[in-house]
Amino acid sequence: MARDCIFCKIGGGEVPGDLLYRSDQCFVIADIAPKAPIHLLIVPNQHFTYLTGLSPSFYPVLGDMFAAARVMAETHGVTNSGYRLVINQGTNSGQQVAHLHLHLLAGQPMGAMG
Ligand code: 5GP
Ligand code: ZN
């Protein structure tokens, strides 16, 4: 656990958080400031900031995160209507929390990116 990391604290139970889902490798919470009607954060238990530097031993965790996203899409009934998955990395992306996470956004048309 990284000190002063809000996602480590929520995942570790140090800070209360409404966990919508939990697997061996990750957990899911609703974003505190949603940017879409459905805005979930899929967060690995292990603390990493960037994809860069991840060892191959972490790759199964990434797979688990995408599997959780698929489950969450099904649970929220948006598999057919569609959803967006986003990972922000670094300054230009606007990454706010330095703990790798996957956003799942859904519930309204979002249009093409760009
Ligand atoms: P980033 O910009 O780092 O990709 O995304 C971080 C996200 O975490 C933001 O959308 C922000 O609203 C959300 N967030 C920040 N702090 C908390 C928190 O304490 N609880 C929850 N549920 N979401 C948070
Ligand atoms: Zn962390």
PDB file of C-alpha atoms and ligand atoms in Angstrom:
ATOM      1  CA  MET A   1       0.000   0.000   0.000  1.00  0.00           C
ATOM      2  CA  ALA A   2       1.265   3.452  -0.866  1.00  0.00           C
ATOM      3  CA  ARG A   3       0.931   6.016   1.882  1.00  0.00           C
ATOM      4  CA  ASP A   4      -1.438   8.881   1.106  1.00  0.00           C
ATOM      5  CA  CYS A   5      -3.004   7.071  -1.848  1.00  0.00           C
ATOM      6  CA  ILE A   6      -6.791   7.355  -1.693  1.00  0.00           C
ATOM      7  CA  PHE A   7      -7.352   4.248  -3.812  1.00  0.00           C
ATOM      8  CA  CYS A   8      -5.017   2.150  -1.644  1.00  0.00           C
ATOM      9  CA  LYS A   9      -6.913   3.377   1.396  1.00  0.00           C
ATOM     10  CA  ILE A  10     -10.332   2.568  -0.087  1.00  0.00           C
ATOM     11  CA  GLY A  11      -9.156  -0.849  -1.295  1.00  0.00           C
ATOM     12  CA  GLY A  12      -7.587  -1.613   2.068  1.00  0.00           C
ATOM     13  CA  GLY A  13     -10.679  -0.522   4.003  1.00  0.00           C
ATOM     14  CA  GLU A  14      -8.839   2.330   5.697  1.00  0.00           C
ATOM     15  CA  VAL A  15     -11.244   4.810   4.109  1.00  0.00           C
ATOM     16  CA  PRO A  16     -14.870   3.766   3.679  1.00  0.00           C
ATOM     17  CA  GLY A  17     -15.870   3.192   0.087  1.00  0.00           C
ATOM     18  CA  ASP A  18     -18.834   1.520  -1.503  1.00  0.00           C
ATOM     19  CA  LEU A  19     -17.219  -1.379  -3.354  1.00  0.00           C
ATOM     20  CA  LEU A  20     -19.497  -2.416  -6.211  1.00  0.00           C
ATOM     21  CA  TYR A  21     -17.398  -5.441  -7.091  1.00  0.00           C
ATOM     22  CA  ARG A  22     -14.298  -7.173  -5.900  1.00  0.00           C
ATOM     23  CA  SER A  23     -12.127  -9.816  -7.532  1.00  0.00           C
ATOM     24  CA  ASP A  24      -8.835 -11.271  -6.321  1.00  0.00           C
ATOM     25  CA  GLN A  25      -6.942  -8.548  -8.150  1.00  0.00           C
ATOM     26  CA  CYS A  26      -9.109  -5.437  -8.303  1.00  0.00           C
ATOM     27  CA  PHE A  27     -12.136  -3.608  -6.973  1.00  0.00           C
ATOM     28  CA  VAL A  28     -14.737  -1.257  -8.450  1.00  0.00           C
ATOM     29  CA  ILE A  29     -16.104   1.991  -7.035  1.00  0.00           C
ATOM     30  CA  ALA A  30     -18.370   4.700  -8.433  1.00  0.00           C
ATOM     31  CA  ASP A  31     -16.477   7.861  -9.362  1.00  0.00           C
ATOM     32  CA  ILE A  32     -17.029  10.584  -6.765  1.00  0.00           C
ATOM     33  CA  ALA A  33     -17.446  13.208  -9.539  1.00  0.00           C
ATOM     34  CA  PRO A  34     -19.138  11.308 -12.368  1.00  0.00           C
ATOM     35  CA  LYS A  35     -18.585  12.507 -15.956  1.00  0.00           C
ATOM     36  CA  ALA A  36     -21.395  10.294 -17.307  1.00  0.00           C
ATOM     37  CA  PRO A  37     -24.594   8.755 -15.868  1.00  0.00           C
ATOM     38  CA  ILE A  38     -22.548   5.620 -15.162  1.00  0.00           C
ATOM     39  CA  HIS A  39     -18.931   6.307 -14.207  1.00  0.00           C
ATOM     40  CA  LEU A  40     -17.066   3.506 -12.498  1.00  0.00           C
ATOM     41  CA  LEU A  41     -13.416   3.129 -11.533  1.00  0.00           C
ATOM     42  CA  ILE A  42     -11.784  -0.276 -11.805  1.00  0.00           C
ATOM     43  CA  VAL A  43      -8.805  -0.232  -9.490  1.00  0.00           C
ATOM     44  CA  PRO A  44      -6.100  -2.866  -8.997  1.00  0.00           C
ATOM     45  CA  ASN A  45      -5.340  -3.790  -5.387  1.00  0.00           C
ATOM     46  CA  GLN A  46      -1.636  -3.252  -6.045  1.00  0.00           C
ATOM     47  CA  HIS A  47      -0.350   0.290  -6.263  1.00  0.00           C
ATOM     48  CA  PHE A  48       1.192   1.284  -9.584  1.00  0.00           C
ATOM     49  CA  THR A  49       1.069   4.743 -11.104  1.00  0.00           C
ATOM     50  CA  TYR A  50       1.868   4.096 -14.743  1.00  0.00           C
ATOM     51  CA  LEU A  51       1.682   1.298 -17.266  1.00  0.00           C
ATOM     52  CA  THR A  52       5.321   2.060 -17.981  1.00  0.00           C
ATOM     53  CA  GLY A  53       7.403   0.082 -15.569  1.00  0.00           C
ATOM     54  CA  LEU A  54       4.889  -2.673 -15.034  1.00  0.00           C
ATOM     55  CA  SER A  55       6.544  -6.056 -15.031  1.00  0.00           C
ATOM     56  CA  PRO A  56       4.970  -8.889 -17.034  1.00  0.00           C
ATOM     57  CA  SER A  57       3.878 -10.403 -13.723  1.00  0.00           C
ATOM     58  CA  PHE A  58       1.287  -7.610 -13.578  1.00  0.00           C
ATOM     59  CA  TYR A  59      -0.234  -8.410 -16.959  1.00  0.00           C
ATOM     60  CA  PRO A  60      -2.774 -10.876 -15.498  1.00  0.00           C
ATOM     61  CA  VAL A  61      -3.981  -8.034 -13.258  1.00  0.00           C
ATOM     62  CA  LEU A  62      -4.660  -5.916 -16.344  1.00  0.00           C
ATOM     63  CA  GLY A  63      -6.623  -8.826 -17.774  1.00  0.00           C
ATOM     64  CA  ASP A  64      -8.584  -9.091 -14.545  1.00  0.00           C
ATOM     65  CA  MET A  65      -9.400  -5.359 -14.712  1.00  0.00           C
ATOM     66  CA  PHE A  66     -10.806  -5.704 -18.228  1.00  0.00           C
ATOM     67  CA  ALA A  67     -12.770  -8.774 -17.176  1.00  0.00           C
ATOM     68  CA  ALA A  68     -14.213  -6.726 -14.292  1.00  0.00           C
ATOM     69  CA  ALA A  69     -15.140  -3.984 -16.778  1.00  0.00           C
ATOM     70  CA  ARG A  70     -17.038  -6.501 -18.855  1.00  0.00           C
ATOM     71  CA  VAL A  71     -18.881  -7.781 -15.781  1.00  0.00           C
ATOM     72  CA  MET A  72     -19.733  -4.229 -14.704  1.00  0.00           C
ATOM     73  CA  ALA A  73     -21.059  -3.404 -18.169  1.00  0.00           C
ATOM     74  CA  GLU A  74     -23.300  -6.435 -17.987  1.00  0.00           C
ATOM     75  CA  THR A  75     -24.408  -5.637 -14.424  1.00  0.00           C
ATOM     76  CA  HIS A  76     -25.308  -2.085 -15.434  1.00  0.00           C
ATOM     77  CA  GLY A  77     -27.072  -3.166 -18.609  1.00  0.00           C
ATOM     78  CA  VAL A  78     -24.830  -1.279 -21.014  1.00  0.00           C
ATOM     79  CA  THR A  79     -23.164  -4.137 -22.863  1.00  0.00           C
ATOM     80  CA  ASN A  80     -25.329  -3.581 -25.919  1.00  0.00           C
ATOM     81  CA  SER A  81     -25.717   0.211 -25.767  1.00  0.00           C
ATOM     82  CA  GLY A  82     -21.974   0.637 -25.348  1.00  0.00           C
ATOM     83  CA  TYR A  83     -19.459   2.125 -22.996  1.00  0.00           C
ATOM     84  CA  ARG A  84     -16.066   3.782 -22.973  1.00  0.00           C
ATOM     85  CA  LEU A  85     -12.974   2.540 -21.122  1.00  0.00           C
ATOM     86  CA  VAL A  86     -10.266   5.092 -20.339  1.00  0.00           C
ATOM     87  CA  ILE A  87      -6.871   4.943 -18.641  1.00  0.00           C
ATOM     88  CA  ASN A  88      -5.291   8.342 -18.019  1.00  0.00           C
ATOM     89  CA  GLN A  89      -1.509   8.380 -17.927  1.00  0.00           C
ATOM     90  CA  GLY A  90       0.492  11.412 -16.963  1.00  0.00           C
ATOM     91  CA  THR A  91       0.149  15.163 -17.087  1.00  0.00           C
ATOM     92  CA  ASN A  92      -1.366  15.735 -20.507  1.00  0.00           C
ATOM     93  CA  SER A  93      -4.076  13.140 -19.854  1.00  0.00           C
ATOM     94  CA  GLY A  94      -5.209  14.984 -16.741  1.00  0.00           C
ATOM     95  CA  GLN A  95      -4.495  12.010 -14.459  1.00  0.00           C
ATOM     96  CA  GLN A  96      -5.439  13.062 -10.944  1.00  0.00           C
ATOM     97  CA  VAL A  97      -4.907   9.927  -8.897  1.00  0.00           C
ATOM     98  CA  ALA A  98      -1.456   8.332  -9.101  1.00  0.00           C
ATOM     99  CA  HIS A  99      -2.792   4.798  -8.785  1.00  0.00           C
ATOM    100  CA  LEU A 100      -3.422   3.071 -12.108  1.00  0.00           C
ATOM    101  CA  HIS A 101      -7.151   2.659 -12.775  1.00  0.00           C
ATOM    102  CA  LEU A 102      -9.610   2.061 -15.574  1.00  0.00           C
ATOM    103  CA  HIS A 103     -12.612   4.362 -16.045  1.00  0.00           C
ATOM    104  CA  LEU A 104     -15.874   2.867 -17.337  1.00  0.00           C
ATOM    105  CA  LEU A 105     -18.200   5.560 -18.712  1.00  0.00           C
ATOM    106  CA  ALA A 106     -21.675   4.805 -20.000  1.00  0.00           C
ATOM    107  CA  GLY A 107     -25.332   5.727 -20.006  1.00  0.00           C
ATOM    108  CA  GLN A 108     -25.380   8.381 -22.715  1.00  0.00           C
ATOM    109  CA  PRO A 109     -24.054   8.841 -26.249  1.00  0.00           C
ATOM    110  CA  MET A 110     -20.491  10.126 -26.002  1.00  0.00           C
ATOM    111  CA  GLY A 111     -19.707  10.545 -29.664  1.00  0.00           C
ATOM    112  CA  ALA A 112     -16.408   9.945 -31.342  1.00  0.00           C
ATOM    113  CA  MET A 113     -13.230  10.912 -29.552  1.00  0.00           C
ATOM    114  CA  GLY A 114     -11.185  13.810 -30.804  1.00  0.00           C
TER     115      GLY A 114
HETATM  116  P1  5GP B   1      -7.849  10.215 -13.197  1.00  0.00           P
HETATM  117  O1  5GP B   1      -8.033  11.634 -13.597  1.00  0.00           O
HETATM  118  O2  5GP B   1      -6.699  10.037 -12.235  1.00  0.00           O
HETATM  119  O3  5GP B   1      -7.796   9.260 -14.346  1.00  0.00           O
HETATM  120  O4  5GP B   1      -9.172   9.794 -12.436  1.00  0.00           O
HETATM  121  C1  5GP B   1      -9.333   9.907 -11.047  1.00  0.00           C
HETATM  122  C2  5GP B   1     -10.804   9.854 -10.764  1.00  0.00           C
HETATM  123  O5  5GP B   1     -10.960   9.524  -9.401  1.00  0.00           O
HETATM  124  C3  5GP B   1     -11.520  11.170 -11.013  1.00  0.00           C
HETATM  125  O6  5GP B   1     -12.556  10.976 -11.986  1.00  0.00           O
HETATM  126  C4  5GP B   1     -12.077  11.549  -9.636  1.00  0.00           C
HETATM  127  O7  5GP B   1     -13.369  12.113  -9.705  1.00  0.00           O
HETATM  128  C5  5GP B   1     -12.064  10.221  -8.897  1.00  0.00           C
HETATM  129  N1  5GP B   1     -11.835  10.311  -7.463  1.00  0.00           N
HETATM  130  C6  5GP B   1     -10.903  11.078  -6.828  1.00  0.00           C
HETATM  131  N2  5GP B   1     -10.948  10.879  -5.509  1.00  0.00           N
HETATM  132  C7  5GP B   1     -11.933   9.953  -5.290  1.00  0.00           C
HETATM  133  C8  5GP B   1     -12.455   9.347  -4.109  1.00  0.00           C
HETATM  134  O8  5GP B   1     -12.026   9.614  -2.973  1.00  0.00           O
HETATM  135  N3  5GP B   1     -13.466   8.445  -4.267  1.00  0.00           N
HETATM  136  C9  5GP B   1     -13.963   8.130  -5.508  1.00  0.00           C
HETATM  137  N4  5GP B   1     -14.945   7.243  -5.538  1.00  0.00           N
HETATM  138  N5  5GP B   1     -13.488   8.698  -6.642  1.00  0.00           N
HETATM  139  C10 5GP B   1     -12.490   9.598  -6.532  1.00  0.00           C
HETATM  140 ZN    ZN B   2      -2.480   3.344  -4.371  1.00  0.00          ZN
END
